Structures are given as C-alpha cells and as structure tokens.
C-alpha cells in the first residue's frame, strides 16, 4: 500500500534553519532524518508540529492541507511529537506519572482541552502502572512527580504518553537519548508497532545506528536543506557520512 499519509511542500522557517523542505511519508513507513548537529532536522520538526513558526510551505495529512498555528492544533489534527528537550518542553512540571500519561485521555474528553474531571482515575492509574512496568521505569509509584524522575525515566513517561495518543503521524526527536539498552529496544519496538499499524513515523536521531536500523528510508539534511534520499538497507555508514557532511548531495524528488 503506497498511500501517502503525510506530505510537506516547501516548508521554510523564518529563521532560515529549514529551507524548501519537501517530502512524503507513506502508510506504514518510518522515515529517518540523518544529519549533523545544526543541520536543521529538529527545526524542521518544530515547524511541522507548530512549535516554531514557518514562513512558507504546506503540510498535508491524508491529503488534507493543515493550518497548524500551535502545538495544540497539531495534536488535534493527529500529529504527536516527542520533543528533543524533555526538561523544557517534554512534560508537565506539576503532574505526577499517572497524570502525565493520562493527559491524552483528558484532551480527548475535552473539546476545549481543559481539565474535565471526567477521567477514570482507577483505569488511568492501572494503565500508567502497566507502562511503568513495561518500560522498567525507576520510580517509587505512579504518584511520583515526573519532574523528580531521572532524565531517562522522564523520557520513558513521555514516550508512553505520545504513543497513547494514537496519532496518524508520530514525530520522534531523539526518542532514546539517555535510556538503557532494554528501554531503547522497547522504544524501537513501539515505533515499529506504530508503523505496522499503518501510521506514519518521523525519526530524528544523532545515533547513526538508530537511524539506519529503525528507518525504512533516510532523508539527509545539511545546512537547512534536504540533500539526499537513501535506502538504509543498501547505504554504507561512510556514504551516509558524506551526505551528512555536505560532500555529496542529490536532488530529492518530490514524488518519493
């Protein structure tokens, strides 16, 4: 099935960190973004998610053009994002673990996105406990404040919450940073599970092995532009490195 779920046309950010970015993500596909620090990958994702303004470009989900003015609008439209800076933008500072993971249910119940008081606390706590166990999250209980967890354990709570939103497009920026090997494998399995459900997944990581092992296709960015489209099954680390360093570039076709 080659159905295109998500499409970006000529996305450009006002600060110039992403310029004329165009690509597609098909149903059941993980597209990884390769590039060095400062290549513009995270900035491109922020533009898609409405976290930072774009000056031009169009974004489509299931063929419908989206007007995303902010992150809440992105969430309502079916886009979820694991942000790069978990401390500043990843979680609610005054929530405990079960509240953090249940915020998705809260958003679904409220047309305005406010606190509704309609949550089934018992069910949400039970779900949070299952997620804590699955991710081997080190915490005293699901009543522990998320802000008091270690960085790696905060990331586990964030990942569980975003996947629970059941988005059409999941954007994962550095999703396994700071995690142990077991948790990394679990996160990768969750990304693959999203793909196998027919969702679209965007993966940004500084770990080359992660991009090459998890992605179905790799797009490479260099200095704010797309410079190549590569097959992770056939490309070598050396060749990928050449694209990332700007020593090699190809025009990325619009129809991918």
PDB file of N, CA and C in Angstrom, residues 42-126:
ATOM      1  N   UNK A  42      15.813  19.079  13.647  1.00  0.00           N
ATOM      2  CA  UNK A  42      14.900  19.377  14.762  1.00  0.00           C
ATOM      3  C   UNK A  42      14.053  20.599  14.457  1.00  0.00           C
ATOM      4  N   UNK A  43      14.666  21.601  13.828  1.00  0.00           N
ATOM      5  CA  UNK A  43      13.946  22.829  13.490  1.00  0.00           C
ATOM      6  C   UNK A  43      12.840  22.556  12.484  1.00  0.00           C
ATOM      7  N   UNK A  44      13.101  21.645  11.556  1.00  0.00           N
ATOM      8  CA  UNK A  44      12.074  21.248  10.588  1.00  0.00           C
ATOM      9  C   UNK A  44      10.897  20.592  11.308  1.00  0.00           C
ATOM     10  N   UNK A  45      11.197  19.707  12.265  1.00  0.00           N
ATOM     11  CA  UNK A  45      10.142  19.028  13.013  1.00  0.00           C
ATOM     12  C   UNK A  45       9.336  20.010  13.858  1.00  0.00           C
ATOM     13  N   UNK A  46      10.010  21.005  14.429  1.00  0.00           N
ATOM     14  CA  UNK A  46       9.309  22.030  15.215  1.00  0.00           C
ATOM     15  C   UNK A  46       8.328  22.809  14.336  1.00  0.00           C
ATOM     16  N   UNK A  47       8.740  23.054  13.088  1.00  0.00           N
ATOM     17  CA  UNK A  47       7.854  23.739  12.149  1.00  0.00           C
ATOM     18  C   UNK A  47       6.633  22.908  11.813  1.00  0.00           C
ATOM     19  N   UNK A  48       6.841  21.613  11.618  1.00  0.00           N
ATOM     20  CA  UNK A  48       5.732  20.704  11.320  1.00  0.00           C
ATOM     21  C   UNK A  48       4.750  20.660  12.488  1.00  0.00           C
ATOM     22  N   UNK A  49       5.273  20.653  13.702  1.00  0.00           N
ATOM     23  CA  UNK A  49       4.446  20.490  14.902  1.00  0.00           C
ATOM     24  C   UNK A  49       3.863  21.805  15.423  1.00  0.00           C
ATOM     25  N   UNK A  50       4.202  22.908  14.782  1.00  0.00           N
ATOM     26  CA  UNK A  50       3.659  24.188  15.206  1.00  0.00           C
ATOM     27  C   UNK A  50       4.355  24.796  16.408  1.00  0.00           C
ATOM     28  N   UNK A  51       5.516  24.210  16.784  1.00  0.00           N
ATOM     29  CA  UNK A  51       6.237  24.728  17.943  1.00  0.00           C
ATOM     30  C   UNK A  51       6.994  26.006  17.609  1.00  0.00           C
ATOM     31  N   UNK A  52       7.393  26.147  16.357  1.00  0.00           N
ATOM     32  CA  UNK A  52       8.079  27.346  15.889  1.00  0.00           C
ATOM     33  C   UNK A  52       7.466  27.752  14.549  1.00  0.00           C
ATOM     34  N   UNK A  53       7.373  29.046  14.274  1.00  0.00           N
ATOM     35  CA  UNK A  53       6.677  29.500  13.066  1.00  0.00           C
ATOM     36  C   UNK A  53       7.426  29.161  11.774  1.00  0.00           C
ATOM     37  N   UNK A  54       6.650  28.870  10.735  1.00  0.00           N
ATOM     38  CA  UNK A  54       7.223  28.722   9.398  1.00  0.00           C
ATOM     39  C   UNK A  54       6.780  29.927   8.566  1.00  0.00           C
ATOM     40  N   UNK A  55       7.636  30.331   7.633  1.00  0.00           N
ATOM     41  CA  UNK A  55       7.313  31.499   6.815  1.00  0.00           C
ATOM     42  C   UNK A  55       6.550  31.107   5.564  1.00  0.00           C
ATOM     43  N   UNK A  56       6.752  29.857   5.109  1.00  0.00           N
ATOM     44  CA  UNK A  56       6.035  29.393   3.919  1.00  0.00           C
ATOM     45  C   UNK A  56       6.045  27.875   3.886  1.00  0.00           C
ATOM     46  N   UNK A  57       5.205  27.334   3.013  1.00  0.00           N
ATOM     47  CA  UNK A  57       5.121  25.892   2.872  1.00  0.00           C
ATOM     48  C   UNK A  57       3.753  25.356   3.240  1.00  0.00           C
ATOM     49  N   UNK A  58       3.475  24.127   2.813  1.00  0.00           N
ATOM     50  CA  UNK A  58       2.190  23.493   3.084  1.00  0.00           C
ATOM     51  C   UNK A  58       2.409  22.117   3.706  1.00  0.00           C
ATOM     52  N   UNK A  59       1.479  21.740   4.582  1.00  0.00           N
ATOM     53  CA  UNK A  59       1.532  20.457   5.263  1.00  0.00           C
ATOM     54  C   UNK A  59       0.202  19.747   5.043  1.00  0.00           C
ATOM     55  N   UNK A  60       0.276  18.478   4.633  1.00  0.00           N
ATOM     56  CA  UNK A  60      -0.939  17.710   4.351  1.00  0.00           C
ATOM     57  C   UNK A  60      -0.951  16.428   5.190  1.00  0.00           C
ATOM     58  N   UNK A  61      -2.114  16.067   5.700  1.00  0.00           N
ATOM     59  CA  UNK A  61      -2.313  14.797   6.381  1.00  0.00           C
ATOM     60  C   UNK A  61      -3.521  14.128   5.749  1.00  0.00           C
ATOM     61  N   UNK A  62      -3.321  12.931   5.208  1.00  0.00           N
ATOM     62  CA  UNK A  62      -4.370  12.212   4.467  1.00  0.00           C
ATOM     63  C   UNK A  62      -4.940  13.090   3.347  1.00  0.00           C
ATOM     64  N   UNK A  63      -4.077  13.836   2.684  1.00  0.00           N
ATOM     65  CA  UNK A  63      -4.487  14.655   1.545  1.00  0.00           C
ATOM     66  C   UNK A  63      -5.128  15.978   1.886  1.00  0.00           C
ATOM     67  N   UNK A  64      -5.352  16.223   3.168  1.00  0.00           N
ATOM     68  CA  UNK A  64      -5.989  17.465   3.594  1.00  0.00           C
ATOM     69  C   UNK A  64      -4.925  18.449   4.079  1.00  0.00           C
ATOM     70  N   UNK A  65      -4.964  19.671   3.548  1.00  0.00           N
ATOM     71  CA  UNK A  65      -3.998  20.670   3.993  1.00  0.00           C
ATOM     72  C   UNK A  65      -4.327  21.114   5.413  1.00  0.00           C
ATOM     73  N   UNK A  66      -3.307  21.125   6.261  1.00  0.00           N
ATOM     74  CA  UNK A  66      -3.484  21.524   7.649  1.00  0.00           C
ATOM     75  C   UNK A  66      -2.985  22.944   7.862  1.00  0.00           C
ATOM     76  N   UNK A  67      -3.685  23.682   8.696  1.00  0.00           N
ATOM     77  CA  UNK A  67      -3.237  25.003   9.127  1.00  0.00           C
ATOM     78  C   UNK A  67      -2.867  24.883  10.603  1.00  0.00           C
ATOM     79  N   UNK A  68      -1.605  24.676  10.864  1.00  0.00           N
ATOM     80  CA  UNK A  68      -1.156  24.435  12.236  1.00  0.00           C
ATOM     81  C   UNK A  68      -0.525  25.703  12.792  1.00  0.00           C
ATOM     82  N   UNK A  69      -1.228  26.329  13.715  1.00  0.00           N
ATOM     83  CA  UNK A  69      -0.753  27.572  14.308  1.00  0.00           C
ATOM     84  C   UNK A  69       0.021  27.343  15.600  1.00  0.00           C
ATOM     85  N   UNK A  70      -0.249  26.208  16.249  1.00  0.00           N
ATOM     86  CA  UNK A  70       0.433  25.912  17.503  1.00  0.00           C
ATOM     87  C   UNK A  70       0.420  24.408  17.745  1.00  0.00           C
ATOM     88  N   UNK A  71       1.056  23.980  18.826  1.00  0.00           N
ATOM     89  CA  UNK A  71       1.192  22.548  19.089  1.00  0.00           C
ATOM     90  C   UNK A  71      -0.143  21.886  19.427  1.00  0.00           C
ATOM     91  N   UNK A  72      -1.034  22.618  20.094  1.00  0.00           N
ATOM     92  CA  UNK A  72      -2.339  22.045  20.425  1.00  0.00           C
ATOM     93  C   UNK A  72      -3.124  21.748  19.147  1.00  0.00           C
ATOM     94  N   UNK A  73      -3.010  22.632  18.171  1.00  0.00           N
ATOM     95  CA  UNK A  73      -3.677  22.418  16.888  1.00  0.00           C
ATOM     96  C   UNK A  73      -3.108  21.178  16.210  1.00  0.00           C
ATOM     97  N   UNK A  74      -1.795  20.981  16.307  1.00  0.00           N
ATOM     98  CA  UNK A  74      -1.167  19.789  15.728  1.00  0.00           C
ATOM     99  C   UNK A  74      -1.709  18.526  16.382  1.00  0.00           C
ATOM    100  N   UNK A  75      -1.829  18.547  17.705  1.00  0.00           N
ATOM    101  CA  UNK A  75      -2.354  17.390  18.424  1.00  0.00           C
ATOM    102  C   UNK A  75      -3.778  17.074  17.990  1.00  0.00           C
ATOM    103  N   UNK A  76      -4.600  18.100  17.861  1.00  0.00           N
ATOM    104  CA  UNK A  76      -5.996  17.887  17.453  1.00  0.00           C
ATOM    105  C   UNK A  76      -6.080  17.314  16.045  1.00  0.00           C
ATOM    106  N   UNK A  77      -5.109  17.654  15.197  1.00  0.00           N
ATOM    107  CA  UNK A  77      -5.131  17.189  13.814  1.00  0.00           C
ATOM    108  C   UNK A  77      -4.561  15.779  13.657  1.00  0.00           C
ATOM    109  N   UNK A  78      -3.994  15.214  14.741  1.00  0.00           N
ATOM    110  CA  UNK A  78      -3.481  13.846  14.660  1.00  0.00           C
ATOM    111  C   UNK A  78      -1.985  13.719  14.565  1.00  0.00           C
ATOM    112  N   UNK A  79      -1.254  14.765  14.997  1.00  0.00           N
ATOM    113  CA  UNK A  79       0.210  14.729  14.993  1.00  0.00           C
ATOM    114  C   UNK A  79       0.702  14.774  16.435  1.00  0.00           C
ATOM    115  N   UNK A  80       1.566  13.831  16.804  1.00  0.00           N
ATOM    116  CA  UNK A  80       2.164  13.814  18.135  1.00  0.00           C
ATOM    117  C   UNK A  80       3.676  13.916  17.980  1.00  0.00           C
ATOM    118  N   UNK A  81       4.334  14.503  18.988  1.00  0.00           N
ATOM    119  CA  UNK A  81       5.780  14.704  18.878  1.00  0.00           C
ATOM    120  C   UNK A  81       6.471  14.464  20.209  1.00  0.00           C
ATOM    121  N   UNK A  82       7.530  13.670  20.154  1.00  0.00           N
ATOM    122  CA  UNK A  82       8.455  13.537  21.272  1.00  0.00           C
ATOM    123  C   UNK A  82       9.522  14.598  21.054  1.00  0.00           C
ATOM    124  N   UNK A  83       9.531  15.625  21.900  1.00  0.00           N
ATOM    125  CA  UNK A  83      10.426  16.756  21.681  1.00  0.00           C
ATOM    126  C   UNK A  83      11.844  16.437  22.141  1.00  0.00           C
ATOM    127  N   UNK A  84      12.785  17.203  21.616  1.00  0.00           N
ATOM    128  CA  UNK A  84      14.198  16.961  21.904  1.00  0.00           C
ATOM    129  C   UNK A  84      14.569  17.362  23.330  1.00  0.00           C
ATOM    130  N   UNK A  85      14.015  18.468  23.802  1.00  0.00           N
ATOM    131  CA  UNK A  85      14.358  18.974  25.121  1.00  0.00           C
ATOM    132  C   UNK A  85      13.270  18.609  26.120  1.00  0.00           C
ATOM    133  N   UNK A  86      13.406  17.425  26.717  1.00  0.00           N
ATOM    134  CA  UNK A  86      12.341  16.935  27.587  1.00  0.00           C
ATOM    135  C   UNK A  86      12.149  17.815  28.818  1.00  0.00           C
ATOM    136  N   UNK A  87      13.223  18.396  29.346  1.00  0.00           N
ATOM    137  CA  UNK A  87      13.129  19.217  30.553  1.00  0.00           C
ATOM    138  C   UNK A  87      12.255  20.449  30.333  1.00  0.00           C
ATOM    139  N   UNK A  88      12.422  21.102  29.176  1.00  0.00           N
ATOM    140  CA  UNK A  88      11.724  22.362  28.929  1.00  0.00           C
ATOM    141  C   UNK A  88      10.366  22.174  28.258  1.00  0.00           C
ATOM    142  N   UNK A  89      10.257  21.201  27.359  1.00  0.00           N
ATOM    143  CA  UNK A  89       9.033  21.089  26.561  1.00  0.00           C
ATOM    144  C   UNK A  89       8.411  19.699  26.569  1.00  0.00           C
ATOM    145  N   UNK A  90       9.030  18.741  27.276  1.00  0.00           N
ATOM    146  CA  UNK A  90       8.578  17.360  27.163  1.00  0.00           C
ATOM    147  C   UNK A  90       7.441  16.958  28.066  1.00  0.00           C
ATOM    148  N   UNK A  91       7.322  17.605  29.237  1.00  0.00           N
ATOM    149  CA  UNK A  91       6.309  17.134  30.169  1.00  0.00           C
ATOM    150  C   UNK A  91       5.777  18.285  31.015  1.00  0.00           C
ATOM    151  N   UNK A  92       4.663  17.985  31.709  1.00  0.00           N
ATOM    152  CA  UNK A  92       4.039  18.979  32.585  1.00  0.00           C
ATOM    153  C   UNK A  92       4.758  18.973  33.934  1.00  0.00           C
ATOM    154  N   UNK A  93       5.268  20.125  34.336  1.00  0.00           N
ATOM    155  CA  UNK A  93       6.097  20.212  35.531  1.00  0.00           C
ATOM    156  C   UNK A  93       5.344  19.828  36.809  1.00  0.00           C
ATOM    157  N   UNK A  94       4.030  20.051  36.838  1.00  0.00           N
ATOM    158  CA  UNK A  94       3.277  19.835  38.073  1.00  0.00           C
ATOM    159  C   UNK A  94       2.419  18.574  38.036  1.00  0.00           C
ATOM    160  N   UNK A  95       2.742  17.644  37.125  1.00  0.00           N
ATOM    161  CA  UNK A  95       1.980  16.394  37.019  1.00  0.00           C
ATOM    162  C   UNK A  95       2.792  15.240  37.604  1.00  0.00           C
ATOM    163  N   UNK A  96       2.072  14.278  38.192  1.00  0.00           N
ATOM    164  CA  UNK A  96       2.754  13.039  38.552  1.00  0.00           C
ATOM    165  C   UNK A  96       2.665  12.081  37.361  1.00  0.00           C
ATOM    166  N   UNK A  97       3.226  10.878  37.539  1.00  0.00           N
ATOM    167  CA  UNK A  97       3.378   9.984  36.385  1.00  0.00           C
ATOM    168  C   UNK A  97       2.031   9.597  35.782  1.00  0.00           C
ATOM    169  N   UNK A  98       1.075   9.213  36.622  1.00  0.00           N
ATOM    170  CA  UNK A  98      -0.197   8.751  36.038  1.00  0.00           C
ATOM    171  C   UNK A  98      -0.962   9.898  35.389  1.00  0.00           C
ATOM    172  N   UNK A  99      -0.839  11.104  35.941  1.00  0.00           N
ATOM    173  CA  UNK A  99      -1.488  12.258  35.311  1.00  0.00           C
ATOM    174  C   UNK A  99      -0.820  12.582  33.967  1.00  0.00           C
ATOM    175  N   UNK A 100       0.508  12.416  33.918  1.00  0.00           N
ATOM    176  CA  UNK A 100       1.260  12.692  32.692  1.00  0.00           C
ATOM    177  C   UNK A 100       0.796  11.783  31.565  1.00  0.00           C
ATOM    178  N   UNK A 101       0.661  10.498  31.871  1.00  0.00           N
ATOM    179  CA  UNK A 101       0.280   9.554  30.824  1.00  0.00           C
ATOM    180  C   UNK A 101      -1.205   9.640  30.480  1.00  0.00           C
ATOM    181  N   UNK A 102      -2.031  10.144  31.403  1.00  0.00           N
ATOM    182  CA  UNK A 102      -3.473  10.201  31.147  1.00  0.00           C
ATOM    183  C   UNK A 102      -3.910  11.516  30.524  1.00  0.00           C
ATOM    184  N   UNK A 103      -2.981  12.456  30.337  1.00  0.00           N
ATOM    185  CA  UNK A 103      -3.362  13.751  29.770  1.00  0.00           C
ATOM    186  C   UNK A 103      -3.975  13.579  28.382  1.00  0.00           C
ATOM    187  N   UNK A 104      -3.570  12.523  27.686  1.00  0.00           N
ATOM    188  CA  UNK A 104      -4.144  12.238  26.372  1.00  0.00           C
ATOM    189  C   UNK A 104      -5.641  11.992  26.467  1.00  0.00           C
ATOM    190  N   UNK A 105      -6.028  11.153  27.433  1.00  0.00           N
ATOM    191  CA  UNK A 105      -7.448  10.876  27.635  1.00  0.00           C
ATOM    192  C   UNK A 105      -8.189  12.157  27.971  1.00  0.00           C
ATOM    193  N   UNK A 106      -7.541  12.995  28.765  1.00  0.00           N
ATOM    194  CA  UNK A 106      -8.143  14.265  29.156  1.00  0.00           C
ATOM    195  C   UNK A 106      -8.405  15.151  27.942  1.00  0.00           C
ATOM    196  N   UNK A 107      -7.429  15.213  27.050  1.00  0.00           N
ATOM    197  CA  UNK A 107      -7.597  16.019  25.838  1.00  0.00           C
ATOM    198  C   UNK A 107      -8.727  15.480  24.971  1.00  0.00           C
ATOM    199  N   UNK A 108      -8.831  14.173  24.888  1.00  0.00           N
ATOM    200  CA  UNK A 108      -9.876  13.566  24.067  1.00  0.00           C
ATOM    201  C   UNK A 108     -11.263  13.849  24.638  1.00  0.00           C
ATOM    202  N   UNK A 109     -11.358  13.931  25.968  1.00  0.00           N
ATOM    203  CA  UNK A 109     -12.656  14.134  26.598  1.00  0.00           C
ATOM    204  C   UNK A 109     -13.103  15.591  26.542  1.00  0.00           C
ATOM    205  N   UNK A 110     -12.140  16.506  26.414  1.00  0.00           N
ATOM    206  CA  UNK A 110     -12.478  17.927  26.469  1.00  0.00           C
ATOM    207  C   UNK A 110     -12.371  18.573  25.106  1.00  0.00           C
ATOM    208  N   UNK A 111     -13.429  19.197  24.651  1.00  0.00           N
ATOM    209  CA  UNK A 111     -13.400  19.883  23.363  1.00  0.00           C
ATOM    210  C   UNK A 111     -12.490  21.108  23.420  1.00  0.00           C
ATOM    211  N   UNK A 112     -12.324  21.651  24.622  1.00  0.00           N
ATOM    212  CA  UNK A 112     -11.502  22.845  24.772  1.00  0.00           C
ATOM    213  C   UNK A 112     -10.094  22.518  25.234  1.00  0.00           C
ATOM    214  N   UNK A 113      -9.844  21.274  25.567  1.00  0.00           N
ATOM    215  CA  UNK A 113      -8.514  20.886  26.015  1.00  0.00           C
ATOM    216  C   UNK A 113      -8.263  21.194  27.475  1.00  0.00           C
ATOM    217  N   UNK A 114      -9.291  21.593  28.229  1.00  0.00           N
ATOM    218  CA  UNK A 114      -9.118  21.914  29.632  1.00  0.00           C
ATOM    219  C   UNK A 114      -9.295  20.691  30.519  1.00  0.00           C
ATOM    220  N   UNK A 115      -9.079  20.870  31.812  1.00  0.00           N
ATOM    221  CA  UNK A 115      -9.263  19.774  32.756  1.00  0.00           C
ATOM    222  C   UNK A 115     -10.759  19.518  32.927  1.00  0.00           C
ATOM    223  N   UNK A 116     -11.162  18.287  32.726  1.00  0.00           N
ATOM    224  CA  UNK A 116     -12.589  17.986  32.705  1.00  0.00           C
ATOM    225  C   UNK A 116     -13.094  17.337  33.979  1.00  0.00           C
ATOM    226  N   UNK A 117     -12.184  16.660  34.711  1.00  0.00           N
ATOM    227  CA  UNK A 117     -12.622  15.940  35.897  1.00  0.00           C
ATOM    228  C   UNK A 117     -13.363  14.660  35.562  1.00  0.00           C
ATOM    229  N   UNK A 118     -13.348  14.257  34.293  1.00  0.00           N
ATOM    230  CA  UNK A 118     -14.107  13.079  33.873  1.00  0.00           C
ATOM    231  C   UNK A 118     -13.235  11.840  33.727  1.00  0.00           C
ATOM    232  N   UNK A 119     -11.961  11.936  34.111  1.00  0.00           N
ATOM    233  CA  UNK A 119     -11.071  10.798  33.979  1.00  0.00           C
ATOM    234  C   UNK A 119     -11.468   9.676  34.932  1.00  0.00           C
ATOM    235  N   UNK A 120     -11.306   8.463  34.468  1.00  0.00           N
ATOM    236  CA  UNK A 120     -11.467   7.314  35.343  1.00  0.00           C
ATOM    237  C   UNK A 120     -10.105   7.068  35.995  1.00  0.00           C
ATOM    238  N   UNK A 121      -9.930   7.630  37.198  1.00  0.00           N
ATOM    239  CA  UNK A 121      -8.604   7.607  37.817  1.00  0.00           C
ATOM    240  C   UNK A 121      -8.087   6.185  38.013  1.00  0.00           C
ATOM    241  N   UNK A 122      -8.949   5.291  38.430  1.00  0.00           N
ATOM    242  CA  UNK A 122      -8.527   3.911  38.671  1.00  0.00           C
ATOM    243  C   UNK A 122      -7.980   3.282  37.390  1.00  0.00           C
ATOM    244  N   UNK A 123      -8.695   3.464  36.279  1.00  0.00           N
ATOM    245  CA  UNK A 123      -8.261   2.888  34.996  1.00  0.00           C
ATOM    246  C   UNK A 123      -6.977   3.545  34.510  1.00  0.00           C
ATOM    247  N   UNK A 124      -6.893   4.872  34.666  1.00  0.00           N
ATOM    248  CA  UNK A 124      -5.703   5.580  34.200  1.00  0.00           C
ATOM    249  C   UNK A 124      -4.480   5.217  35.033  1.00  0.00           C
ATOM    250  N   UNK A 125      -4.656   5.048  36.331  1.00  0.00           N
ATOM    251  CA  UNK A 125      -3.539   4.636  37.183  1.00  0.00           C
ATOM    252  C   UNK A 125      -3.073   3.228  36.806  1.00  0.00           C
ATOM    253  N   UNK A 126      -4.032   2.352  36.534  1.00  0.00           N
ATOM    254  CA  UNK A 126      -3.682   0.975  36.155  1.00  0.00           C
ATOM    255  C   UNK A 126      -2.903   0.959  34.842  1.00  0.00           C
TER     256      UNK A 126
END
